[in-house]
mmCIF file of C-alpha atoms and ligand atoms in Angstrom:
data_model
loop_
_atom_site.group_PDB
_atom_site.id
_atom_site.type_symbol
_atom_site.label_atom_id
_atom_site.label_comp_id
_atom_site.label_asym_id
_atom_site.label_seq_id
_atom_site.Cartn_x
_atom_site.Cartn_y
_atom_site.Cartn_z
ATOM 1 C CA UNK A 1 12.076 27.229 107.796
ATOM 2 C CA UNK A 2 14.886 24.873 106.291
ATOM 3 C CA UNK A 3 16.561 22.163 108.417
ATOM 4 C CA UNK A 4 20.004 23.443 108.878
ATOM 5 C CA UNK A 5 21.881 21.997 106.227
ATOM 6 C CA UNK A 6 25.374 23.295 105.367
ATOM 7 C CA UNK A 7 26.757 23.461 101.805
ATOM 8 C CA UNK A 8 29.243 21.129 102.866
ATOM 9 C CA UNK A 9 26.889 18.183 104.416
ATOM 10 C CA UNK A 10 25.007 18.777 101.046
ATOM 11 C CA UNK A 11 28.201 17.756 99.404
ATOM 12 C CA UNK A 12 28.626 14.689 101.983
ATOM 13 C CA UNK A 13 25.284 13.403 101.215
ATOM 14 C CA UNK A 14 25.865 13.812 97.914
ATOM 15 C CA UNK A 15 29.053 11.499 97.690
ATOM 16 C CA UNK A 16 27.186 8.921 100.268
ATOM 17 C CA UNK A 17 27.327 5.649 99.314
ATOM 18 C CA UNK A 18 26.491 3.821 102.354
ATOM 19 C CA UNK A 19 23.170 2.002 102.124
ATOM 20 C CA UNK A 20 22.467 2.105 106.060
ATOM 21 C CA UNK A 21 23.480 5.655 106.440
ATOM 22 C CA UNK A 22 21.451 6.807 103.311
ATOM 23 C CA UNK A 23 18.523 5.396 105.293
ATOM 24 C CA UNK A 24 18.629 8.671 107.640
ATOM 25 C CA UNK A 25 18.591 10.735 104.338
ATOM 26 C CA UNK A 26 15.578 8.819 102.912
ATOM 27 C CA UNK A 27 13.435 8.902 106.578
ATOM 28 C CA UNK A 28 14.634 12.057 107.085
ATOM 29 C CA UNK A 29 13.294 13.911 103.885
ATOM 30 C CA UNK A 30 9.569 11.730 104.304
ATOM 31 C CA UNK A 31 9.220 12.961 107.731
ATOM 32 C CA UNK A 32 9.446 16.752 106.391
ATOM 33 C CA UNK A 33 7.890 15.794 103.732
ATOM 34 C CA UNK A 34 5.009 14.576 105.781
ATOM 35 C CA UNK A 35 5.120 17.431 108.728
ATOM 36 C CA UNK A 36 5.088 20.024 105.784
ATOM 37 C CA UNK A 37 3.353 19.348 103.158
ATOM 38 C CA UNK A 38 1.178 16.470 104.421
ATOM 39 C CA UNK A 39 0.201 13.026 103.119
ATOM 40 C CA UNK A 40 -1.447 14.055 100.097
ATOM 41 C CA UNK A 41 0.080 13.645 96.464
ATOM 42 C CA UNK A 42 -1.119 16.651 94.251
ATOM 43 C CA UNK A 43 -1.495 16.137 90.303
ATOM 44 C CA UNK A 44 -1.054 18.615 87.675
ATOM 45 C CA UNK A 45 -2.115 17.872 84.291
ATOM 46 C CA UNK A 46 0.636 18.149 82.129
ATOM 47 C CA UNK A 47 -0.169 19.693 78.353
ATOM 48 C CA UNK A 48 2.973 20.223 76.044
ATOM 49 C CA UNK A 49 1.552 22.694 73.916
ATOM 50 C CA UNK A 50 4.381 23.650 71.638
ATOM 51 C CA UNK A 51 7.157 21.695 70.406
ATOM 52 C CA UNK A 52 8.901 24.754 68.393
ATOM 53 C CA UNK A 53 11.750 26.299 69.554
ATOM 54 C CA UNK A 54 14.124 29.091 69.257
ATOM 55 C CA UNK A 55 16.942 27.736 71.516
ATOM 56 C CA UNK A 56 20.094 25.332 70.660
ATOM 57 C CA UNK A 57 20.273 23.449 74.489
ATOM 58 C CA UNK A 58 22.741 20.486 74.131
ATOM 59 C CA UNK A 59 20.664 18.458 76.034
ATOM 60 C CA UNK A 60 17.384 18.761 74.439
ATOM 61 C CA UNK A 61 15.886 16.782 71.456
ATOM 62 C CA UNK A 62 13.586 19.792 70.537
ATOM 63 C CA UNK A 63 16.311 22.440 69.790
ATOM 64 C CA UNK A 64 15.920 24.159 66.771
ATOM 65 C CA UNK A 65 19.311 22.326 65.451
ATOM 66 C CA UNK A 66 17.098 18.978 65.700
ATOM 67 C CA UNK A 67 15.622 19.956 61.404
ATOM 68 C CA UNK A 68 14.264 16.169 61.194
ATOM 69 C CA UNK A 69 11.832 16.670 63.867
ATOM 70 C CA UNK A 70 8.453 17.916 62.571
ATOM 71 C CA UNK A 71 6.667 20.594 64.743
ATOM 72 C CA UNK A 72 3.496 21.505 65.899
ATOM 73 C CA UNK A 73 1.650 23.902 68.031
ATOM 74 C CA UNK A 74 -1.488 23.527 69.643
ATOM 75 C CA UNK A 75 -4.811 25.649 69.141
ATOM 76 C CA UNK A 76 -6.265 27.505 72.005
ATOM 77 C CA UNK A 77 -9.690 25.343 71.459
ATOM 78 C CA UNK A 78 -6.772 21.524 71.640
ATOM 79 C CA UNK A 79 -5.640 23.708 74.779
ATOM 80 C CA UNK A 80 -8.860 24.616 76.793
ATOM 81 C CA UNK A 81 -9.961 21.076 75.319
ATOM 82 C CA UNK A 82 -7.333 19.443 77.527
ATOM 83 C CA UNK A 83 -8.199 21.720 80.411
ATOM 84 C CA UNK A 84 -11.722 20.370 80.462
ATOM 85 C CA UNK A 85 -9.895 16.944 80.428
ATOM 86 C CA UNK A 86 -8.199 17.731 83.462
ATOM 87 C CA UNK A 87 -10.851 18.682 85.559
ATOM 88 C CA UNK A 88 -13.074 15.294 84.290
ATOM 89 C CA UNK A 89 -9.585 13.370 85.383
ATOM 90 C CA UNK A 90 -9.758 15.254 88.757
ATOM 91 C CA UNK A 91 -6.765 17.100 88.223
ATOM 92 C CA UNK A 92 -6.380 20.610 90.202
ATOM 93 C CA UNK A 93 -3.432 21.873 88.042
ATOM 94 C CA UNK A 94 -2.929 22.001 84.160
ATOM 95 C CA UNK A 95 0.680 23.123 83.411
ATOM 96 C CA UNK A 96 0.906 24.391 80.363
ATOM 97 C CA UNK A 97 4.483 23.814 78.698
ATOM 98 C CA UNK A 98 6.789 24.453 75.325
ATOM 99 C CA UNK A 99 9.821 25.384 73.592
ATOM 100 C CA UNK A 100 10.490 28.866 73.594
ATOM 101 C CA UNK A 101 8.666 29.247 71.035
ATOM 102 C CA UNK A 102 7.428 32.587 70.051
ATOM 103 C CA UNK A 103 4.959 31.460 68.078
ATOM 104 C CA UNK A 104 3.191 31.010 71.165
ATOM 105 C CA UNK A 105 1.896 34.889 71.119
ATOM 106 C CA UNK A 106 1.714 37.264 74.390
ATOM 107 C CA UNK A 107 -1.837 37.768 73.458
ATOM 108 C CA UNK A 108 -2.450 34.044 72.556
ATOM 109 C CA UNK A 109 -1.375 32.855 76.019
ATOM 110 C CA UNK A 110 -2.992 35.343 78.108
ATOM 111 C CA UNK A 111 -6.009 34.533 75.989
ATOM 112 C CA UNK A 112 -5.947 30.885 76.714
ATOM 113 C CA UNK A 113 -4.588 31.396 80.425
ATOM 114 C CA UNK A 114 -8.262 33.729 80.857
ATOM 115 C CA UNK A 115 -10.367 30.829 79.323
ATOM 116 C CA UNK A 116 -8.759 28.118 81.409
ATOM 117 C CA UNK A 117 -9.494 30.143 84.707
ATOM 118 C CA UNK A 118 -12.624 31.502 83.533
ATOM 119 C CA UNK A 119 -13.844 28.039 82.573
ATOM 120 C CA UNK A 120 -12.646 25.426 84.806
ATOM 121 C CA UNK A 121 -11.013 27.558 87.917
ATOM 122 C CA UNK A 122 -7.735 25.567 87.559
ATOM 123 C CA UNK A 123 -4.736 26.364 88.688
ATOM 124 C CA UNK A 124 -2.532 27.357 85.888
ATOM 125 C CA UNK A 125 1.460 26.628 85.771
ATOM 126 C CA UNK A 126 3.087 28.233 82.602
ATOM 127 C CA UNK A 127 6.549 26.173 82.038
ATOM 128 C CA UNK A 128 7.104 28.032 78.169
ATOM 129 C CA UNK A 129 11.321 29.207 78.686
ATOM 130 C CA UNK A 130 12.424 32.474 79.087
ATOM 131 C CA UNK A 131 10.436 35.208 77.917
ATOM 132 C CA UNK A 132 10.315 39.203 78.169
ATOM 133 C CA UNK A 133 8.764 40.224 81.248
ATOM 134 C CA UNK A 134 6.711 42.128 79.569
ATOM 135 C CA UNK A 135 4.974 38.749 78.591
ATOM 136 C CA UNK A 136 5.463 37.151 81.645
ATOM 137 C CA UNK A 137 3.484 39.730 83.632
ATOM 138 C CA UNK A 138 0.724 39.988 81.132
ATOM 139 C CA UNK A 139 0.095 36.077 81.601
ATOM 140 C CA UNK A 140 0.346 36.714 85.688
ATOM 141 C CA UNK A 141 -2.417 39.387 85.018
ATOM 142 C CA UNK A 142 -4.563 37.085 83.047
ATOM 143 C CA UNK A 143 -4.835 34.744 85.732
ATOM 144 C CA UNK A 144 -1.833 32.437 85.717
ATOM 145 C CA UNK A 145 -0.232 31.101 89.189
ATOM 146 C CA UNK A 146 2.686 29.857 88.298
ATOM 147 C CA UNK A 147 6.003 29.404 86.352
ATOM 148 C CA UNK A 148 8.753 26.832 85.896
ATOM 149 C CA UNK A 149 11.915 27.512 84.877
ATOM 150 C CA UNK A 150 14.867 25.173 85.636
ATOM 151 C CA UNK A 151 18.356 27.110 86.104
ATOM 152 C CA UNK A 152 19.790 23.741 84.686
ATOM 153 C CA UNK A 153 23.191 24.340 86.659
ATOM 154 C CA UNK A 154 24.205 27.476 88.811
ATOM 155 C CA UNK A 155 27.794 26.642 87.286
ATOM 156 C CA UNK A 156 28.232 29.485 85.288
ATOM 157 C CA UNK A 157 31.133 27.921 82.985
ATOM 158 C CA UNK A 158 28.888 24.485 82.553
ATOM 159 C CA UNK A 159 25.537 26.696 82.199
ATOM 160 C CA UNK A 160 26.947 28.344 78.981
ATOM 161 C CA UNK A 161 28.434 25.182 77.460
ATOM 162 C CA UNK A 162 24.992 23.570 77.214
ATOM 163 C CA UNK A 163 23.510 26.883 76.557
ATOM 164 C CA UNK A 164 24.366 28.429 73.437
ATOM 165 C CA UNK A 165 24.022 32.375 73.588
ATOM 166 C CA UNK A 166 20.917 34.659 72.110
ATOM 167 C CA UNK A 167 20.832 37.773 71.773
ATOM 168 C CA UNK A 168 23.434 39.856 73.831
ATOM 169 C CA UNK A 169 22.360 41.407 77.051
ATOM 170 C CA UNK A 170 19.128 38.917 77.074
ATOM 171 C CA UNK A 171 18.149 38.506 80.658
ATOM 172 C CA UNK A 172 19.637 35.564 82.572
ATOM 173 C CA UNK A 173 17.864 33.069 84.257
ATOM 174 C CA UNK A 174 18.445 33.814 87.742
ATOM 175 C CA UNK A 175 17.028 37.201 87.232
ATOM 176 C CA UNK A 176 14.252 35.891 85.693
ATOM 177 C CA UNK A 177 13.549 33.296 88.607
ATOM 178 C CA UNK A 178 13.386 36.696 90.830
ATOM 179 C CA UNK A 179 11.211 38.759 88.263
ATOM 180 C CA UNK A 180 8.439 36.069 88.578
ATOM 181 C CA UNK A 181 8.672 36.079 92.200
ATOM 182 C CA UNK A 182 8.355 39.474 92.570
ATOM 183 C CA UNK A 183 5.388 39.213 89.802
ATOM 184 C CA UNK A 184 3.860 36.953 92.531
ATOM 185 C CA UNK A 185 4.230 33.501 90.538
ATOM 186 C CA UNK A 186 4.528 30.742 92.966
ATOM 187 C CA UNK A 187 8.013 29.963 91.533
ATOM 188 C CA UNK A 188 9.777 26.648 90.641
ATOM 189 C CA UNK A 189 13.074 25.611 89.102
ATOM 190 C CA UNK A 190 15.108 22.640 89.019
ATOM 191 C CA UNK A 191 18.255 20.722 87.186
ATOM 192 C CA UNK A 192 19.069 17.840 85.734
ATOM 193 C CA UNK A 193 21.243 15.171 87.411
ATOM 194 C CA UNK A 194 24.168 13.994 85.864
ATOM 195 C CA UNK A 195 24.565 16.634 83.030
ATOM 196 C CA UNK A 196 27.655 15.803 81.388
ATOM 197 C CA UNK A 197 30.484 17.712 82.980
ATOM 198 C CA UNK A 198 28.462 18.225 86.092
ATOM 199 C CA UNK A 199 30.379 17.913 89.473
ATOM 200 C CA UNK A 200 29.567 16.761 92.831
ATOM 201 C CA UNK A 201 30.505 20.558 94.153
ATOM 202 C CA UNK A 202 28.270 21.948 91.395
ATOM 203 C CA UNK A 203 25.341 19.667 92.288
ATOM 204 C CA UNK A 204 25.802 20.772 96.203
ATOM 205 C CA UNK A 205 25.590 24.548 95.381
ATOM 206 C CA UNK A 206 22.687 23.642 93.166
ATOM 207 C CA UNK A 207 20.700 22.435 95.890
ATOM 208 C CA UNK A 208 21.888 25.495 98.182
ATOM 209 C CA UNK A 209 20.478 27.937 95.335
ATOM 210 C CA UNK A 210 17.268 26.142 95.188
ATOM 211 C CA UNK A 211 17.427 27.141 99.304
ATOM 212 C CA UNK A 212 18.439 30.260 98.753
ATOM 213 C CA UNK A 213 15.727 31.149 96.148
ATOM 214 C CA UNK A 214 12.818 29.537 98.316
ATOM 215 C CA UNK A 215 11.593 27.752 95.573
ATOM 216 C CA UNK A 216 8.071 27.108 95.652
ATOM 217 C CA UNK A 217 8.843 24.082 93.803
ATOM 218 C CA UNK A 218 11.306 22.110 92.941
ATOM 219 C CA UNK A 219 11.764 19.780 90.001
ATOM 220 C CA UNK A 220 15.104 17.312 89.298
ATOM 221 C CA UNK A 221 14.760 14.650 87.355
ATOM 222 C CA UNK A 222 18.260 12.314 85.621
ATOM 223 C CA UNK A 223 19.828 13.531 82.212
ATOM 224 C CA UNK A 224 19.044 11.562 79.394
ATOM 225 C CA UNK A 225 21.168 11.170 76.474
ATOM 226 C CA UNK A 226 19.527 12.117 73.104
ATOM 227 C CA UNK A 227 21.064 10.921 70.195
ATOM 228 C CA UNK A 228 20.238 14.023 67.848
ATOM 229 C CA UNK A 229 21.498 16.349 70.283
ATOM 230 C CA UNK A 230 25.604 18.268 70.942
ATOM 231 C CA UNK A 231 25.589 15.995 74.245
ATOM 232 C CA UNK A 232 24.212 12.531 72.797
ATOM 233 C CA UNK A 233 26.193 13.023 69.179
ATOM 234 C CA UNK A 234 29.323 14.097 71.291
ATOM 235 C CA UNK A 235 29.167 12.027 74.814
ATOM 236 C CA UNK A 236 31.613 13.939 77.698
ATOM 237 C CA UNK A 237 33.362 10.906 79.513
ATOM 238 C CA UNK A 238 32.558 10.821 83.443
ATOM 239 C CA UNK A 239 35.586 11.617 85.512
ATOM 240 C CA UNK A 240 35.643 10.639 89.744
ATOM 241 C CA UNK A 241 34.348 14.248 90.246
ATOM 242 C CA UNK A 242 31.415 14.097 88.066
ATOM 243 C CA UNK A 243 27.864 13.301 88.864
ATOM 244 C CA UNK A 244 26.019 10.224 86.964
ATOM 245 C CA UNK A 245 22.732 10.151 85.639
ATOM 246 C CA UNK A 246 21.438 7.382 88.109
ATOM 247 C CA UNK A 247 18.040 7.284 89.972
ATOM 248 C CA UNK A 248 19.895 7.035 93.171
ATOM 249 C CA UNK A 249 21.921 10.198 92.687
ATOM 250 C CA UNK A 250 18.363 11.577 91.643
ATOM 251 C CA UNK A 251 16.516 10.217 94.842
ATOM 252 C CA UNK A 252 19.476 12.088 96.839
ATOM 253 C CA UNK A 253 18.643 15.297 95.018
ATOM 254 C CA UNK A 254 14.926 15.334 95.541
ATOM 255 C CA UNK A 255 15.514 14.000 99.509
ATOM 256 C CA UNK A 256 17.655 16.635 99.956
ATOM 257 C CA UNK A 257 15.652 19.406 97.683
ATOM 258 C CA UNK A 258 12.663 18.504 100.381
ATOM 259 C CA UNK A 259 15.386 19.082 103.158
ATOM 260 C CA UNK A 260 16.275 22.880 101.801
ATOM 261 C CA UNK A 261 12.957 23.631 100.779
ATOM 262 C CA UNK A 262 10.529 22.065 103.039
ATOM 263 C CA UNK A 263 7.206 23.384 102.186
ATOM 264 C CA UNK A 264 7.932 23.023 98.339
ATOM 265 C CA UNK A 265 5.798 21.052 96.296
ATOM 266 C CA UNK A 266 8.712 18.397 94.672
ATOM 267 C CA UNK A 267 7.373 16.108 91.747
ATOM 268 C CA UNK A 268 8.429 12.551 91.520
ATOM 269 C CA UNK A 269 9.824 13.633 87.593
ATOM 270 C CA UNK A 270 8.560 11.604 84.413
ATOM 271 C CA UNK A 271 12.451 11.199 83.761
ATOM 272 C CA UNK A 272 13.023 9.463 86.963
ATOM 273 C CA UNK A 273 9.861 7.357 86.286
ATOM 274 C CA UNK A 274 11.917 6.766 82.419
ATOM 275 C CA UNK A 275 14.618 5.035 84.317
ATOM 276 C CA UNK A 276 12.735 3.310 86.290
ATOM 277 C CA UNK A 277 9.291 2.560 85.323
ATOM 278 C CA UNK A 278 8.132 0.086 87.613
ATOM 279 C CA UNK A 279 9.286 2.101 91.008
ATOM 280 C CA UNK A 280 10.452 5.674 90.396
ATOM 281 C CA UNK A 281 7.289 7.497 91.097
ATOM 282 C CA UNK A 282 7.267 5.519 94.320
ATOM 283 C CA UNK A 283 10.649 5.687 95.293
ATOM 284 C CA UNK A 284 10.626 9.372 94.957
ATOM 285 C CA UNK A 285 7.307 9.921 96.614
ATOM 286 C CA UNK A 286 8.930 8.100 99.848
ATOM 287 C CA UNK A 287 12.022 10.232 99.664
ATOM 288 C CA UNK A 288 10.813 13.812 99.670
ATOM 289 C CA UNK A 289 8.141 13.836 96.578
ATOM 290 C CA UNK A 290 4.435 15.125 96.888
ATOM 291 C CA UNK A 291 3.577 15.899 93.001
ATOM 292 C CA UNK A 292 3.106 13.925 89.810
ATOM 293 C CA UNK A 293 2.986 15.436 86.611
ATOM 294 C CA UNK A 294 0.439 12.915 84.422
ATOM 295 C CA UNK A 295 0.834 13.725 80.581
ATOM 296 C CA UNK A 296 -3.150 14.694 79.586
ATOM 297 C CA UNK A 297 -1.345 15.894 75.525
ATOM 298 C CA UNK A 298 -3.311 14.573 73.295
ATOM 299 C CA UNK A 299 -1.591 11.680 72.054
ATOM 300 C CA UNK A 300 -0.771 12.080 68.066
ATOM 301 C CA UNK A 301 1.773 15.325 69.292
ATOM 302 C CA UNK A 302 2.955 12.722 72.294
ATOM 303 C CA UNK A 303 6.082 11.314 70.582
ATOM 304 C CA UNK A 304 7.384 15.068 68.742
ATOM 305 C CA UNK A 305 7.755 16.853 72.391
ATOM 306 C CA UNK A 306 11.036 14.516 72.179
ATOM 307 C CA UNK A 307 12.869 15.849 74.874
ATOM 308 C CA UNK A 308 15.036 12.779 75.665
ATOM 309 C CA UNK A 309 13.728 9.754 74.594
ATOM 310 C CA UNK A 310 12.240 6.519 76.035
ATOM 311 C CA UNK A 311 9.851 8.859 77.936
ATOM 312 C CA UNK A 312 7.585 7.068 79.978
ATOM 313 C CA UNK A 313 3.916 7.309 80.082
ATOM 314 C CA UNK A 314 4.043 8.745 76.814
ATOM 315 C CA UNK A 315 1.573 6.289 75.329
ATOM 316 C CA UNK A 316 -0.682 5.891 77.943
ATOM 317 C CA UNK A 317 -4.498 7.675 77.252
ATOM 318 C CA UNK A 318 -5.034 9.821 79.982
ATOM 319 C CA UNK A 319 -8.173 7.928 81.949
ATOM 320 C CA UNK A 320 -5.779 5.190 82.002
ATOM 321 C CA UNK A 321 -3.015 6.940 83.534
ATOM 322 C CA UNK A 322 -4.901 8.704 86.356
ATOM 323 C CA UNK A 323 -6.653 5.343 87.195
ATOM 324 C CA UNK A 324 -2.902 3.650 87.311
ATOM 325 C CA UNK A 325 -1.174 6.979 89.345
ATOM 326 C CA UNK A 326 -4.272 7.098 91.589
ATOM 327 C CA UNK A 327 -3.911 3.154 92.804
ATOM 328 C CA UNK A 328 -0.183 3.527 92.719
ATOM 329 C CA UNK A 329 -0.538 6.661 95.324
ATOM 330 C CA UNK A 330 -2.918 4.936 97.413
ATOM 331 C CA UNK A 331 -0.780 1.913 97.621
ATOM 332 C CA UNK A 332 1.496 3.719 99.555
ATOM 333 C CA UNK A 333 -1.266 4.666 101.753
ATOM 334 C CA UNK A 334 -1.059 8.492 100.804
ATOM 335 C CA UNK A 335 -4.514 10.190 99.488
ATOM 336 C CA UNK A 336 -4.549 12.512 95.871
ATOM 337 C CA UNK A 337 -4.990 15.945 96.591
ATOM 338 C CA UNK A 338 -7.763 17.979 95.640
ATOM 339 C CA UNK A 339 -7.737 21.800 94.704
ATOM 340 C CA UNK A 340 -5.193 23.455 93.303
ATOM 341 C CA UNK A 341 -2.411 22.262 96.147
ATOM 342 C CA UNK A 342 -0.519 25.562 96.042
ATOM 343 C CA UNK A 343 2.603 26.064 97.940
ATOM 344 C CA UNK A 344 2.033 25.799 101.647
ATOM 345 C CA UNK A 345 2.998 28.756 103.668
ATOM 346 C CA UNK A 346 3.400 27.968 107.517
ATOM 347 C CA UNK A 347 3.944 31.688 109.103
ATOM 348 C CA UNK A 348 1.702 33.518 106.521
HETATM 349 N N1 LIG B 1 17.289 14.600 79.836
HETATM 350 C C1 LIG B 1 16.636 14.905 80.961
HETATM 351 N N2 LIG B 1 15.917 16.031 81.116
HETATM 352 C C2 LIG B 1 15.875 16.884 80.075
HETATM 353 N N3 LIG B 1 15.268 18.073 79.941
HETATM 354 C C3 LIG B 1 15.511 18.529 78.695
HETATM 355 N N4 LIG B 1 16.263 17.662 78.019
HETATM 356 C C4 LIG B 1 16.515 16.623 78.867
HETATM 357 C C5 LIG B 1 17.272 15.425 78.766
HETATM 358 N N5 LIG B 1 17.939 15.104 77.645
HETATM 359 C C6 LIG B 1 14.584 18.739 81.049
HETATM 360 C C7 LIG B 1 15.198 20.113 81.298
HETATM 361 C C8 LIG B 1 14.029 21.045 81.071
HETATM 362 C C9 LIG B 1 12.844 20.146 81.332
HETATM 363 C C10 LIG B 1 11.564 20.617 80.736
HETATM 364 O O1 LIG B 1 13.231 18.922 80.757
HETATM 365 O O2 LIG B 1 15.639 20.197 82.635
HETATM 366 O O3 LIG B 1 14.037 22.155 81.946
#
């Protein structure tokens, strides 16, 4: 059950500015947070497994426009390697993510997807783009549990200015968000905050999509210009209608994400923690967060998945960083999940 939340107190929140009053957001979206989902903070292991891709996004430093980057793509032994990592770390998760990169095989996924669960018993998130269904329910078959796929911006007009076309008549994404439901992945999308050209009405009607949907989880984290990309080469000036890219507009996203989607697992995002390193994990787990995403690649393919850059954590060795997310979770006396921390279903 959401808390009733019209589109149009979505937009009011959204344009709050009003320290005091943002307070009632902020206590508001921890108290779901903790009726729902509970005090625990669940961590998925976080394995970028591919840094081809086929698509031109104007956002993202991996496009296959970006020629000076050099690729690579994981083996399924690197892979299952990583896995085993996760479950030493005490990790209940291992999310699996890439380009679109069809190098990445149908076979050579569901093949890796079976070893993981065979292996370790891990929950397995697949976050690899949009492919074929035909793929997609061969990997559900093989034992995965659950896909990410950020709709970016329900704007239609802004979607296809960052998104460069494919082939005609390839599926959309909001189709695809409802094939993996109905393929019984747990489901989660997102956006970015503060894409250039975004608006505070697009924003709202993002947030009442992600209700809408019933996202199983929801993921938002701040744009971040990359210089080798359309946006960062090209930079859209901000007018009074359009969203920026700050960690407060961010925190308002995820408080209010909790809001329309109470029982969704939310991540405190790596590119929140990017702007700010010292207190974004925590500022988002106190406004609506209960996931964190800990980067367990190994580390000589850590700087090419170059998404934005600055991205933090991205040196860190992966004892290290549970030990430092672990402390950091208990210091705001809230305990690390164990299992796989799927979504929580009250009336099931
Ligand atoms: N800034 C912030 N987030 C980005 N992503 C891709 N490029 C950027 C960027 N420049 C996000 C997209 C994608 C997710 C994996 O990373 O939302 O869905």
């Amino acid at each position: 059950m959401s808390i009733s939340l019209s589109p149009a107190r979505i937009f009011e929140w959204l344009r709050e500015e009003d320290a005091r009053r943002l307070n009632l957001l902020w206590t508001e979206a921890d108290d779901v947070r903790r009726r729902q989902v509970g005090d625990e903070v669940h961590l998925r292991g976080l394995i970028e497994i591919s840094n081809h891709c086929v698509r031109r996004c104007a956002y993202c430093g991996i496009n296959i426009g970006n020629g000076d980057l050099p690729r690579y793509r994981m083996d399924a032994a690197e892979i299952i390697g990583c896995a085993r990592e996760a479950v030493s770390l005490g990790y209940g998760t291992v999310v699996l993510q890439s380009g679109e990169d069809y190098g990445l095989s149908r076979n050579f996924v569901s093949e890796v997807v079976r070893a993981i669960k065979s292996e370790t018993g891990l929950a397995v998130t697949l976050s690899l783009g949009e492919r074929p269904e035909e793929d997609l329910g061969e990997w559900r078959a093989a034992g995965a549990d659950r896909y990410l796929l950020r709709f970016e911006t329900s704007d239609e007009e802004l979607y296809s200015r960052v998104h460069p076309p494919v082939a005609k008549g390839a599926p959309n994404r909001l189709a695809l968000l409802e094939e993996l439901k109905k393929l019984g992945y747990e489901t989660g999308s997102g956006v970015m905050v503060g894409l250039p050209g975004q608006t505070y009405d697009c924003l709202a009607k993002d947030i009442e999509l992600f209700r809408q949907l019933d996202l199983d989880m929801v993921g938002v984290g701040p744009f971040i210009s990359h210089p080798t990309t359309m946006l960062g080469r090209d930079p859209v000036a901000n007018g009074p209608d359009n969203v920026s890219a700050t960690e407060l507009m961010t925190l308002k996203v995820v408080a209010l994400s909790r809001l329309v989607c109470p029982e969704a697992n939310i991540p405190a995002t790596t590119a929140l923690s990017t702007v700010d390193r010292r207190k974004g994990y925590e500022m988002a787990l106190q406004r609506g967060a209960n996931v964190v995403m800990p980067n367990i690649t190994p580390a000589k393919y850590r700087s090419l998945y170059d998404i934005y850059p600055g991205k933090a954590h991205a040196d860190e060795d992966p004892e290290d960083a549970a030990l430092s997310i672990r402390s950091r979770i208990e210091a705001l006396g809230r305990s690390v999940g164990t299992g796989p921390g799927a979504r929580r279903r009250a009336f099931l």
